[in-house]
Amino acid sequence: MNKEFKLFNTLTRSVEPLQLLEPGHLRFYSCGPTVYSYAHIGNFRSFLTADLIYRTALSIGWKVTYATNITDVGHLTDDDLMDPSGEDRMVHALQSKEGERFANIWDLARYYSDVLLEDWQHLNLLEPTVQPRATEHMPEQIRAVEQLLASGHAYETSRGVYFSVASFPAYGNLSGNTEAQDLEQSVRDVVVDPEKRDPRDFALWKKDESHLMQWFSPWGWGFPGWHIECSVMSMTYLGEEIDLHAGGEDLIFPHHECEIAQSESLTGKQFAKHWVHTRFLQVEGDKMSKSRGNYYTVRDLVLPESEGGKGIDPLALRLTLLAGYYRKPFNFTFNTLRASIRHRERMKEALDLVSGALEANCPGKDVLVGKLEPLFDRALSAMLDNLNTPDAMAATLEGVKEIFSAGRLNGASARAAQRWLDRTNALLGIVYHDREVVDSSEQEDTFAKQVEFLLVERTAAREGNNFVRADEIRDELSALGVEVMDTPEGPKWKRRSTID
Ligand code: AMP
Ligand code: ZN
């Protein structure tokens, strides 16, 4: 099987195989979120692309060092090229209604980054090799700015330190944004520092003694520009040159363009060989926004109804996000989500069927391996071909069908099916959670115990012909959002999702 891993490279504008600096070892950085609020499903579409790259590389036996940051220091709501008087997203969040419950900005950052990690697990994103925080890398960022000043790539004004775009002729290569007019256009609404030498120059350090998050630097109290954080963390964990850098399409300019300028000016080497960008997610054909009422965080969908969510199986949400090709804008619809919920149900049934058959271990010849292994190869080939998730999904759903059409599974076929399910899960992460979801698991345990208790009581009531009590319990369970299925092995239950 061909082990070439091809991805569209924004830098060269073509689909190219990843050429690793060290054979068999992928060094990969993906831009993470600013933790000023709950991450939304669009953010997770971009994080999912990174996760799928990670999983695909592991599936072909590569070693992967995967770093993705947490931006826990605010950058500006407006264009971030330079504006020291623009509004900081984290400060803005603290001053909003939602921010009232936090004692200070540090608490706010900690809370939302904890929630981010919970959502990360809900959606079965693998744990990155390292998930560094910007606030924990301040000395490195200050050092990088000092070096840029020393080498003449940066200069200081009374408001901050700026990167001099004129000192880096390749500026604009990634985005194609080379026209002076375009660059000025992108800073048009921004209050300009009169001491700035060129409108294209962007901030490396902002002097601000009144900012809620500030550090002491050779230029006084202040905080770093947004772009420098990623350059520094990528170099700290992955080295001066890396194979791949990823993020959402909005990051191409200015964020990634600025990262390249800073990093390559610091080292004189190519910062990243391959650049991958995920197109944006829309909801029901519209831009996702709070004012349009079509804005969804992961929690809005996956938390149980009792906690304000819609009780959707998080892996069904993952499956929905996977249904679209990352290079095309993705239209998230509740119809697709409904279809994913059904696919997930079938997958769970297949898992149950296989685990029952493994236990029973009936004799007989394997009838599945010849059918399932080619389907896995098809899914893997699709992923290696520029992350063709729709094709990989189609192959996977065919495999699930094969398991059901195999009739009563003997032990050998069950082992083949289990191996296929495991490999498919390692590649796509949609069959079961790879690691336990730890967030509200205690609450989940209590909830499960409560449901089990009611079910035992219901069975006892029915056996004692106390149908009034049995009906009361059914209503109680229904109010808890629980659906009960009576099966020959006794009652089974699942959470009802509110979009059924
Ligand atoms: P932010 O917290 O805004 O820096 O965003 C974190 C990541 O999510 C970045 O890689 C963004 O490009 C990405 N992102 C933001 N909105 C969307 C969206 N609607 N669809 C896909 N990715 C997005
Ligand atoms: Zn970044």
Short mmCIF file of C-alpha atoms and ligand atoms in Angstrom, two decimals:
data_model
loop_
_atom_site.label_atom_id
_atom_site.label_comp_id
_atom_site.label_asym_id
_atom_site.label_seq_id
_atom_site.Cartn_x
_atom_site.Cartn_y
_atom_site.Cartn_z
CA MET A 1 0.00 0.00 0.00
CA ASN A 2 1.19 3.50 -0.86
CA LYS A 3 2.40 5.27 2.31
CA GLU A 4 2.71 8.71 0.78
CA PHE A 5 0.68 11.29 2.74
CA LYS A 6 -0.55 14.04 0.44
CA LEU A 7 -1.97 17.35 1.65
CA PHE A 8 -2.76 20.63 -0.05
CA ASN A 9 0.04 23.06 0.70
CA THR A 10 -1.17 26.68 0.90
CA LEU A 11 2.39 27.86 0.36
CA THR A 12 2.80 26.19 -3.04
CA ARG A 13 -0.94 26.08 -3.83
CA SER A 14 -0.76 22.41 -4.76
CA VAL A 15 -1.38 18.97 -3.31
CA GLU A 16 2.00 17.56 -2.33
CA PRO A 17 3.30 14.62 -0.32
CA LEU A 18 4.62 15.56 3.11
CA GLN A 19 8.42 15.47 2.85
CA LEU A 20 9.67 14.84 6.35
CA LEU A 21 12.86 16.47 7.54
CA GLU A 22 13.58 13.33 9.50
CA PRO A 23 12.23 10.23 7.72
CA GLY A 24 9.37 8.61 9.63
CA HIS A 25 8.99 11.50 12.09
CA LEU A 26 6.35 14.17 11.50
CA ARG A 27 6.82 17.44 13.37
CA PHE A 28 3.56 19.26 13.34
CA TYR A 29 2.13 22.45 14.91
CA SER A 30 -1.51 23.48 14.83
CA CYS A 31 -2.86 26.82 16.09
CA GLY A 32 -5.15 26.43 19.07
CA PRO A 33 -7.87 28.72 20.41
CA THR A 34 -7.92 31.87 22.49
CA VAL A 35 -9.64 30.83 25.68
CA TYR A 36 -11.98 33.74 26.25
CA SER A 37 -15.18 31.73 25.85
CA TYR A 38 -16.45 28.23 25.05
CA ALA A 39 -14.99 26.96 21.78
CA HIS A 40 -17.60 26.60 19.03
CA ILE A 41 -18.11 23.81 16.53
CA GLY A 42 -16.28 25.82 13.84
CA ASN A 43 -13.16 25.98 16.01
CA PHE A 44 -13.42 22.24 16.47
CA ARG A 45 -13.65 21.66 12.73
CA SER A 46 -10.15 23.11 12.50
CA PHE A 47 -8.89 21.14 15.52
CA LEU A 48 -10.42 18.00 14.01
CA THR A 49 -8.38 18.45 10.81
CA ALA A 50 -5.25 18.49 12.97
CA ASP A 51 -6.43 15.41 14.86
CA LEU A 52 -7.07 13.54 11.61
CA ILE A 53 -3.61 14.42 10.31
CA TYR A 54 -2.19 13.10 13.59
CA ARG A 55 -4.21 9.87 13.40
CA THR A 56 -3.46 9.27 9.71
CA ALA A 57 0.28 9.74 10.28
CA LEU A 58 0.18 7.33 13.24
CA SER A 59 -1.77 4.82 11.14
CA ILE A 60 1.08 4.57 8.64
CA GLY A 61 3.55 4.01 11.45
CA TRP A 62 5.08 7.48 11.64
CA LYS A 63 6.28 8.90 14.88
CA VAL A 64 4.51 12.23 15.37
CA THR A 65 5.40 15.16 17.58
CA TYR A 66 2.25 17.22 17.60
CA ALA A 67 2.07 20.57 19.37
CA THR A 68 -1.01 22.74 19.59
CA ASN A 69 -1.14 25.85 21.74
CA ILE A 70 -3.63 27.41 24.08
CA THR A 71 -3.72 31.19 23.71
CA ASP A 72 -4.44 32.27 27.26
CA VAL A 73 -3.40 35.88 26.79
CA GLY A 74 -5.78 38.10 24.90
CA HIS A 75 -5.20 39.35 21.44
CA LEU A 76 -7.24 42.05 19.86
CA THR A 77 -10.79 41.84 18.60
CA ASP A 78 -9.98 43.89 15.56
CA ASP A 79 -7.13 43.41 13.22
CA ASP A 80 -4.09 42.48 15.19
CA LEU A 81 -1.47 43.95 12.96
CA MET A 82 -0.60 46.60 15.46
CA ASP A 83 -3.45 48.22 17.32
CA PRO A 84 -2.44 48.75 20.97
CA SER A 85 -5.72 50.55 21.65
CA GLY A 86 -8.00 47.89 20.13
CA GLU A 87 -10.04 45.70 22.35
CA ASP A 88 -8.59 42.59 23.87
CA ARG A 89 -10.90 39.57 23.50
CA MET A 90 -10.19 38.27 26.99
CA VAL A 91 -10.60 41.64 28.67
CA HIS A 92 -13.82 42.10 26.72
CA ALA A 93 -15.07 38.70 27.95
CA LEU A 94 -14.23 39.55 31.56
CA GLN A 95 -16.19 42.77 31.32
CA SER A 96 -19.21 41.09 29.73
CA LYS A 97 -22.18 39.59 31.61
CA GLU A 98 -20.63 36.13 31.25
CA GLY A 99 -17.39 37.36 32.79
CA GLU A 100 -18.99 38.58 36.01
CA ARG A 101 -18.51 35.21 37.69
CA PHE A 102 -14.72 35.37 37.43
CA ALA A 103 -12.64 37.08 40.06
CA ASN A 104 -9.99 38.05 37.52
CA ILE A 105 -8.73 37.40 34.03
CA TRP A 106 -6.46 34.55 35.12
CA ASP A 107 -9.45 32.66 36.51
CA LEU A 108 -11.35 33.26 33.30
CA ALA A 109 -8.47 31.90 31.19
CA ARG A 110 -8.08 28.86 33.43
CA TYR A 111 -11.79 28.09 33.39
CA TYR A 112 -12.16 28.24 29.60
CA SER A 113 -8.99 26.27 28.98
CA ASP A 114 -10.22 23.53 31.33
CA VAL A 115 -13.51 23.45 29.45
CA LEU A 116 -11.62 23.35 26.15
CA LEU A 117 -9.80 20.24 27.28
CA GLU A 118 -13.09 18.61 28.29
CA ASP A 119 -14.61 19.37 24.89
CA TRP A 120 -11.41 18.05 23.31
CA GLN A 121 -12.03 14.72 25.02
CA HIS A 122 -15.75 14.72 24.27
CA LEU A 123 -14.96 14.94 20.58
CA ASN A 124 -12.31 12.25 20.94
CA LEU A 125 -9.40 14.38 19.82
CA LEU A 126 -6.21 12.59 20.78
CA GLU A 127 -4.02 14.15 23.39
CA PRO A 128 -1.34 16.15 21.56
CA THR A 129 2.29 15.48 22.39
CA VAL A 130 2.31 18.91 24.00
CA GLN A 131 -0.35 21.57 24.49
CA PRO A 132 1.61 24.61 25.67
CA ARG A 133 0.11 27.82 27.04
CA ALA A 134 1.25 31.24 25.86
CA THR A 135 1.47 32.61 29.41
CA GLU A 136 3.93 29.89 30.34
CA HIS A 137 6.35 30.92 27.59
CA MET A 138 6.86 34.58 28.30
CA PRO A 139 10.68 34.56 28.77
CA GLU A 140 11.09 32.81 25.39
CA GLN A 141 8.84 35.36 23.68
CA ILE A 142 10.73 38.27 25.21
CA ARG A 143 14.02 36.70 24.14
CA ALA A 144 12.76 36.31 20.55
CA VAL A 145 11.73 39.98 20.43
CA GLU A 146 15.16 40.98 21.77
CA GLN A 147 16.84 38.94 19.02
CA LEU A 148 14.66 40.51 16.33
CA LEU A 149 15.60 43.95 17.63
CA ALA A 150 19.27 43.06 17.71
CA SER A 151 19.23 41.78 14.12
CA GLY A 152 17.45 44.88 12.80
CA HIS A 153 14.15 43.11 11.99
CA ALA A 154 12.31 45.05 14.69
CA TYR A 155 12.24 48.53 16.19
CA GLU A 156 10.84 50.16 19.30
CA THR A 157 8.44 53.10 19.57
CA SER A 158 6.93 54.70 22.65
CA ARG A 159 3.93 52.31 22.30
CA GLY A 160 5.59 49.02 21.52
CA VAL A 161 8.00 46.96 19.50
CA TYR A 162 7.18 46.26 15.86
CA PHE A 163 8.37 43.81 13.26
CA SER A 164 9.63 45.63 10.21
CA VAL A 165 7.92 43.99 7.24
CA ALA A 166 10.32 45.70 4.81
CA SER A 167 13.15 43.69 6.41
CA PHE A 168 11.59 40.43 5.19
CA PRO A 169 11.11 40.45 1.40
CA ALA A 170 9.21 37.14 1.33
CA TYR A 171 6.36 38.69 3.36
CA GLY A 172 3.12 37.90 1.53
CA ASN A 173 4.24 34.65 -0.11
CA LEU A 174 1.87 32.47 1.89
CA SER A 175 -1.26 34.54 1.45
CA GLY A 176 -0.43 36.13 -1.85
CA ASN A 177 -1.14 39.37 -0.04
CA THR A 178 1.72 41.38 -1.46
CA GLU A 179 -0.01 44.46 -2.76
CA ALA A 180 0.68 47.44 -0.52
CA GLN A 181 -2.90 48.53 -1.09
CA ASP A 182 -4.34 45.25 0.25
CA LEU A 183 -2.10 45.39 3.26
CA GLU A 184 -3.14 48.91 4.07
CA GLN A 185 -6.75 47.92 3.53
CA SER A 186 -6.39 45.23 6.17
CA VAL A 187 -5.33 47.81 8.78
CA ARG A 188 -7.75 50.50 7.71
CA ASP A 189 -9.89 50.62 10.85
CA VAL A 190 -7.00 50.51 13.19
CA VAL A 191 -5.65 53.39 15.23
CA VAL A 192 -2.19 53.87 13.87
CA ASP A 193 0.81 54.39 16.07
CA PRO A 194 2.25 57.59 14.53
CA GLU A 195 5.76 56.35 15.21
CA LYS A 196 5.26 53.20 13.15
CA ARG A 197 7.57 53.23 10.16
CA ASP A 198 5.35 51.30 7.76
CA PRO A 199 1.62 50.59 8.01
CA ARG A 200 2.32 46.89 7.33
CA ASP A 201 4.48 46.50 10.45
CA PHE A 202 2.94 44.39 13.19
CA ALA A 203 3.34 44.38 16.96
CA LEU A 204 5.74 42.04 18.70
CA TRP A 205 5.31 43.67 22.09
CA LYS A 206 2.72 46.11 23.36
CA LYS A 207 3.63 48.51 26.13
CA ASP A 208 0.70 48.81 28.49
CA GLU A 209 1.01 49.38 32.21
CA SER A 210 -2.73 49.18 32.72
CA HIS A 211 -3.37 45.93 30.90
CA LEU A 212 -4.95 43.18 33.00
CA MET A 213 -2.28 40.68 31.96
CA GLN A 214 1.17 42.17 31.88
CA TRP A 215 4.76 41.09 32.16
CA PHE A 216 7.97 42.98 32.74
CA SER A 217 10.25 43.20 29.74
CA PRO A 218 13.26 45.25 28.60
CA TRP A 219 10.61 47.64 27.17
CA GLY A 220 8.72 47.99 30.43
CA TRP A 221 5.40 46.43 31.45
CA GLY A 222 3.25 45.05 28.67
CA PHE A 223 2.24 41.97 26.78
CA PRO A 224 3.32 40.18 23.60
CA GLY A 225 1.76 40.41 20.16
CA TRP A 226 -0.29 37.37 19.23
CA HIS A 227 1.86 36.03 16.39
CA ILE A 228 5.12 35.73 18.33
CA GLU A 229 3.59 33.19 20.71
CA CYS A 230 3.13 30.52 18.01
CA SER A 231 6.58 31.06 16.48
CA VAL A 232 8.19 30.65 19.87
CA MET A 233 6.21 27.64 21.04
CA SER A 234 6.67 25.86 17.73
CA MET A 235 10.44 26.36 17.93
CA THR A 236 10.57 25.41 21.62
CA TYR A 237 8.88 22.05 21.14
CA LEU A 238 9.55 21.14 17.52
CA GLY A 239 12.78 22.86 16.54
CA GLU A 240 13.59 25.70 14.16
CA GLU A 241 12.24 23.90 11.10
CA ILE A 242 9.10 21.82 11.04
CA ASP A 243 7.25 19.69 8.51
CA LEU A 244 3.74 21.03 8.87
CA HIS A 245 1.81 23.95 10.35
CA ALA A 246 -2.00 24.08 10.37
CA GLY A 247 -4.97 26.25 11.32
CA GLY A 248 -8.27 27.65 10.09
CA GLU A 249 -8.39 29.59 6.81
CA ASP A 250 -8.69 32.94 8.62
CA LEU A 251 -5.20 32.45 10.00
CA ILE A 252 -3.43 32.51 6.63
CA PHE A 253 -3.28 36.28 6.91
CA PRO A 254 -2.08 37.96 9.01
CA HIS A 255 -1.29 35.32 11.64
CA HIS A 256 0.64 32.74 9.64
CA GLU A 257 2.21 35.30 7.34
CA CYS A 258 3.56 37.10 10.42
CA GLU A 259 4.70 33.86 12.04
CA ILE A 260 6.77 33.04 8.95
CA ALA A 261 8.32 36.53 8.86
CA GLN A 262 9.35 36.46 12.52
CA SER A 263 10.55 32.87 12.62
CA GLU A 264 12.54 32.94 9.42
CA SER A 265 14.11 36.26 10.38
CA LEU A 266 15.15 34.67 13.67
CA THR A 267 16.68 31.50 12.24
CA GLY A 268 17.41 32.12 8.55
CA LYS A 269 15.73 28.75 7.88
CA GLN A 270 12.39 27.76 6.41
CA PHE A 271 9.93 27.74 9.33
CA ALA A 272 7.45 25.15 8.01
CA LYS A 273 7.51 23.28 4.71
CA HIS A 274 3.83 22.53 4.48
CA TRP A 275 0.86 24.75 5.44
CA VAL A 276 -2.64 23.32 5.79
CA HIS A 277 -5.78 25.40 6.26
CA THR A 278 -9.32 24.30 7.04
CA ARG A 279 -12.19 26.14 5.38
CA PHE A 280 -14.81 27.63 7.63
CA LEU A 281 -17.89 25.94 8.98
CA GLN A 282 -21.28 27.51 8.37
CA VAL A 283 -24.60 26.56 9.92
CA GLU A 284 -27.60 25.80 7.69
CA GLY A 285 -25.94 27.76 4.88
CA ASP A 286 -25.27 30.87 6.93
CA LYS A 287 -22.27 32.34 8.72
CA MET A 288 -22.37 31.14 12.31
CA SER A 289 -23.00 34.06 14.65
CA LYS A 290 -24.65 34.73 17.97
CA SER A 291 -26.88 37.43 16.51
CA ARG A 292 -28.24 35.03 13.88
CA GLY A 293 -29.07 32.50 16.61
CA ASN A 294 -27.17 29.75 14.80
CA TYR A 295 -24.09 29.73 16.99
CA TYR A 296 -23.24 26.41 18.64
CA THR A 297 -20.58 25.53 21.12
CA VAL A 298 -19.73 21.88 21.60
CA ARG A 299 -21.48 21.96 24.96
CA ASP A 300 -24.69 23.38 23.47
CA LEU A 301 -24.97 20.13 21.59
CA VAL A 302 -23.42 17.43 23.75
CA LEU A 303 -24.34 18.29 27.32
CA PRO A 304 -27.40 16.51 28.66
CA GLU A 305 -30.67 18.41 28.53
CA SER A 306 -30.60 18.79 32.31
CA GLU A 307 -27.42 20.86 31.88
CA GLY A 308 -28.70 23.00 29.04
CA GLY A 309 -27.45 20.92 26.11
CA LYS A 310 -29.18 18.82 23.48
CA GLY A 311 -27.86 15.48 24.72
CA ILE A 312 -26.21 14.56 21.41
CA ASP A 313 -23.69 11.77 21.37
CA PRO A 314 -20.37 13.66 20.97
CA LEU A 315 -19.10 11.05 18.54
CA ALA A 316 -22.15 11.73 16.35
CA LEU A 317 -21.07 15.37 16.32
CA ARG A 318 -17.55 14.29 15.39
CA LEU A 319 -18.97 12.14 12.64
CA THR A 320 -20.94 15.11 11.30
CA LEU A 321 -17.85 17.30 11.20
CA LEU A 322 -16.04 14.50 9.41
CA ALA A 323 -18.70 14.34 6.70
CA GLY A 324 -17.25 17.38 4.97
CA TYR A 325 -13.96 17.67 3.14
CA TYR A 326 -11.68 20.12 5.00
CA ARG A 327 -10.78 22.00 1.82
CA LYS A 328 -14.39 23.02 1.21
CA PRO A 329 -16.53 25.29 3.37
CA PHE A 330 -18.66 23.01 5.51
CA ASN A 331 -22.38 23.44 5.88
CA PHE A 332 -23.40 22.07 9.28
CA THR A 333 -27.07 21.08 9.25
CA PHE A 334 -29.29 19.32 11.73
CA ASN A 335 -30.23 16.89 8.98
CA THR A 336 -26.61 15.78 8.68
CA LEU A 337 -26.42 15.57 12.44
CA ARG A 338 -29.54 13.36 12.52
CA ALA A 339 -28.02 11.06 9.91
CA SER A 340 -24.80 10.88 11.96
CA ILE A 341 -26.75 9.96 15.07
CA ARG A 342 -28.25 7.03 13.15
CA HIS A 343 -24.83 5.96 11.86
CA ARG A 344 -23.48 6.08 15.40
CA GLU A 345 -26.34 3.93 16.65
CA ARG A 346 -25.48 1.33 14.01
CA MET A 347 -21.83 1.47 15.05
CA LYS A 348 -22.72 0.93 18.68
CA GLU A 349 -24.94 -1.98 17.72
CA ALA A 350 -22.08 -3.44 15.68
CA LEU A 351 -19.75 -3.09 18.67
CA ASP A 352 -22.28 -4.85 20.92
CA LEU A 353 -22.82 -7.58 18.38
CA VAL A 354 -19.09 -8.18 18.03
CA SER A 355 -18.38 -8.14 21.76
CA GLY A 356 -21.23 -10.66 22.33
CA ALA A 357 -19.82 -12.88 19.59
CA LEU A 358 -16.31 -12.63 21.02
CA GLU A 359 -17.63 -13.82 24.35
CA ALA A 360 -19.64 -16.68 22.87
CA ASN A 361 -16.66 -17.60 20.65
CA CYS A 362 -18.61 -20.02 18.46
CA PRO A 363 -16.55 -22.25 16.18
CA GLY A 364 -16.38 -21.62 12.47
CA LYS A 365 -14.34 -20.02 9.71
CA ASP A 366 -13.76 -16.29 9.47
CA VAL A 367 -15.97 -14.77 6.82
CA LEU A 368 -15.18 -11.10 7.44
CA VAL A 369 -11.48 -10.39 7.15
CA GLY A 370 -11.53 -10.54 3.33
CA LYS A 371 -14.30 -7.96 3.26
CA LEU A 372 -13.24 -5.61 6.03
CA GLU A 373 -9.51 -5.26 5.44
CA PRO A 374 -9.91 -3.86 1.89
CA LEU A 375 -12.41 -1.38 3.32
CA PHE A 376 -9.90 -0.25 5.92
CA ASP A 377 -7.29 0.14 3.18
CA ARG A 378 -9.77 2.21 1.20
CA ALA A 379 -10.42 4.47 4.19
CA LEU A 380 -6.70 4.88 4.88
CA SER A 381 -5.94 5.62 1.21
CA ALA A 382 -8.69 8.25 1.22
CA MET A 383 -7.16 9.91 4.28
CA LEU A 384 -3.68 9.80 2.76
CA ASP A 385 -5.09 11.49 -0.32
CA ASN A 386 -5.51 14.98 1.18
CA LEU A 387 -7.81 13.86 4.01
CA ASN A 388 -10.73 12.72 1.92
CA THR A 389 -13.01 12.16 4.91
CA PRO A 390 -16.26 11.68 2.92
CA ASP A 391 -14.69 8.71 1.13
CA ALA A 392 -13.15 7.31 4.30
CA MET A 393 -16.58 7.53 5.96
CA ALA A 394 -18.31 5.80 3.05
CA ALA A 395 -15.86 2.88 3.29
CA THR A 396 -16.40 2.70 7.06
CA LEU A 397 -20.18 2.63 6.79
CA GLU A 398 -19.88 -0.17 4.24
CA GLY A 399 -17.81 -2.11 6.77
CA VAL A 400 -20.51 -1.72 9.41
CA LYS A 401 -23.03 -3.08 6.91
CA GLU A 402 -20.78 -6.09 6.23
CA ILE A 403 -20.75 -6.94 9.93
CA PHE A 404 -24.54 -7.01 10.03
CA SER A 405 -24.84 -9.01 6.83
CA ALA A 406 -22.44 -11.71 8.03
CA GLY A 407 -25.25 -13.50 9.89
CA ARG A 408 -24.53 -15.01 13.29
CA LEU A 409 -20.90 -14.14 14.01
CA ASN A 410 -18.54 -16.95 14.98
CA GLY A 411 -15.46 -16.25 17.12
CA ALA A 412 -13.04 -15.96 14.19
CA SER A 413 -15.25 -13.47 12.31
CA ALA A 414 -15.82 -11.52 15.51
CA ARG A 415 -12.06 -11.19 16.01
CA ALA A 416 -11.66 -9.90 12.44
CA ALA A 417 -14.50 -7.44 12.99
CA GLN A 418 -13.05 -6.22 16.29
CA ARG A 419 -9.66 -5.69 14.69
CA TRP A 420 -11.28 -3.70 11.90
CA LEU A 421 -13.28 -1.61 14.37
CA ASP A 422 -10.12 -0.88 16.37
CA ARG A 423 -8.08 0.12 13.33
CA THR A 424 -10.91 2.24 11.98
CA ASN A 425 -11.24 3.94 15.32
CA ALA A 426 -7.51 4.62 15.50
CA LEU A 427 -7.79 6.29 12.09
CA LEU A 428 -11.07 8.20 12.42
CA GLY A 429 -11.97 8.18 16.13
CA ILE A 430 -15.68 7.63 15.57
CA VAL A 431 -16.34 4.11 16.88
CA TYR A 432 -15.60 4.65 20.57
CA HIS A 433 -13.69 7.08 22.79
CA ASP A 434 -9.98 6.28 22.81
CA ARG A 435 -9.64 7.46 26.36
CA GLU A 436 -12.12 7.94 29.09
CA VAL A 437 -13.91 11.27 29.06
CA VAL A 438 -13.11 12.63 32.47
CA ASP A 439 -15.14 15.83 32.75
CA SER A 440 -18.60 15.30 34.11
CA SER A 441 -17.95 11.57 34.41
CA GLU A 442 -18.65 11.70 38.12
CA GLN A 443 -21.98 13.31 37.40
CA GLU A 444 -22.50 10.74 34.66
CA ASP A 445 -21.80 7.93 37.13
CA THR A 446 -24.34 9.30 39.54
CA PHE A 447 -26.82 9.71 36.72
CA ALA A 448 -26.23 6.15 35.49
CA LYS A 449 -26.63 4.79 39.04
CA GLN A 450 -29.89 6.67 39.44
CA VAL A 451 -31.20 5.27 36.15
CA GLU A 452 -30.09 1.71 36.99
CA PHE A 453 -31.76 1.99 40.38
CA LEU A 454 -35.05 3.10 38.80
CA LEU A 455 -34.85 0.29 36.27
CA VAL A 456 -34.39 -2.33 38.99
CA GLU A 457 -37.37 -0.86 40.82
CA ARG A 458 -39.41 -0.88 37.60
CA THR A 459 -38.62 -4.55 36.95
CA ALA A 460 -39.59 -5.42 40.54
CA ALA A 461 -42.84 -3.42 40.21
CA ARG A 462 -43.71 -5.20 36.98
CA GLU A 463 -42.93 -8.62 38.44
CA GLY A 464 -45.16 -7.80 41.39
CA ASN A 465 -47.91 -6.66 38.95
CA ASN A 466 -47.71 -3.13 40.34
CA PHE A 467 -48.20 -1.49 36.95
CA VAL A 468 -49.11 1.89 38.38
CA ARG A 469 -45.66 2.15 39.99
CA ALA A 470 -43.99 0.77 36.86
CA ASP A 471 -45.68 3.49 34.78
CA GLU A 472 -44.67 6.18 37.27
CA ILE A 473 -41.06 5.05 36.96
CA ARG A 474 -41.29 5.09 33.17
CA ASP A 475 -42.48 8.71 33.34
CA GLU A 476 -39.70 9.59 35.78
CA LEU A 477 -37.12 8.10 33.42
CA SER A 478 -38.64 9.94 30.50
CA ALA A 479 -38.40 13.20 32.43
CA LEU A 480 -34.71 12.47 32.95
CA GLY A 481 -34.32 12.23 29.18
CA VAL A 482 -33.89 8.46 29.25
CA GLU A 483 -35.28 6.08 26.66
CA VAL A 484 -35.81 2.47 27.82
CA MET A 485 -35.68 -0.50 25.46
CA ASP A 486 -36.97 -3.84 26.78
CA THR A 487 -34.80 -6.60 25.35
CA PRO A 488 -34.65 -10.38 26.01
CA GLU A 489 -31.59 -9.68 28.21
CA GLY A 490 -33.52 -7.19 30.30
CA PRO A 491 -34.10 -3.43 29.98
CA LYS A 492 -31.46 -1.29 28.24
CA TRP A 493 -31.39 2.49 28.24
CA LYS A 494 -29.90 5.43 26.43
CA ARG A 495 -30.11 9.19 26.69
CA ARG A 496 -32.65 10.70 24.36
CA SER A 497 -31.28 13.47 22.18
CA THR A 498 -33.48 16.49 21.69
CA ILE A 499 -33.13 16.61 17.94
CA ASP A 500 -34.61 13.13 17.29
P1 AMP B 1 -9.58 31.54 17.57
O1 AMP B 1 -9.87 31.16 18.97
O2 AMP B 1 -10.54 32.54 17.00
O3 AMP B 1 -8.13 31.93 17.36
O4 AMP B 1 -9.83 30.25 16.66
C1 AMP B 1 -9.24 29.00 16.90
C2 AMP B 1 -9.19 28.19 15.63
O5 AMP B 1 -10.50 27.97 15.10
C3 AMP B 1 -8.42 28.87 14.50
O6 AMP B 1 -7.64 27.88 13.83
C4 AMP B 1 -9.50 29.42 13.59
O7 AMP B 1 -9.06 29.53 12.27
C5 AMP B 1 -10.56 28.34 13.72
N1 AMP B 1 -11.93 28.79 13.40
C6 AMP B 1 -12.60 29.86 13.88
N2 AMP B 1 -13.86 29.93 13.38
C7 AMP B 1 -14.00 28.85 12.54
C8 AMP B 1 -15.06 28.35 11.70
N3 AMP B 1 -16.27 28.94 11.63
N4 AMP B 1 -14.82 27.23 10.98
C9 AMP B 1 -13.62 26.60 11.03
N5 AMP B 1 -12.58 27.01 11.81
C10 AMP B 1 -12.75 28.12 12.55
ZN ZN B 2 -0.96 30.40 15.90
#
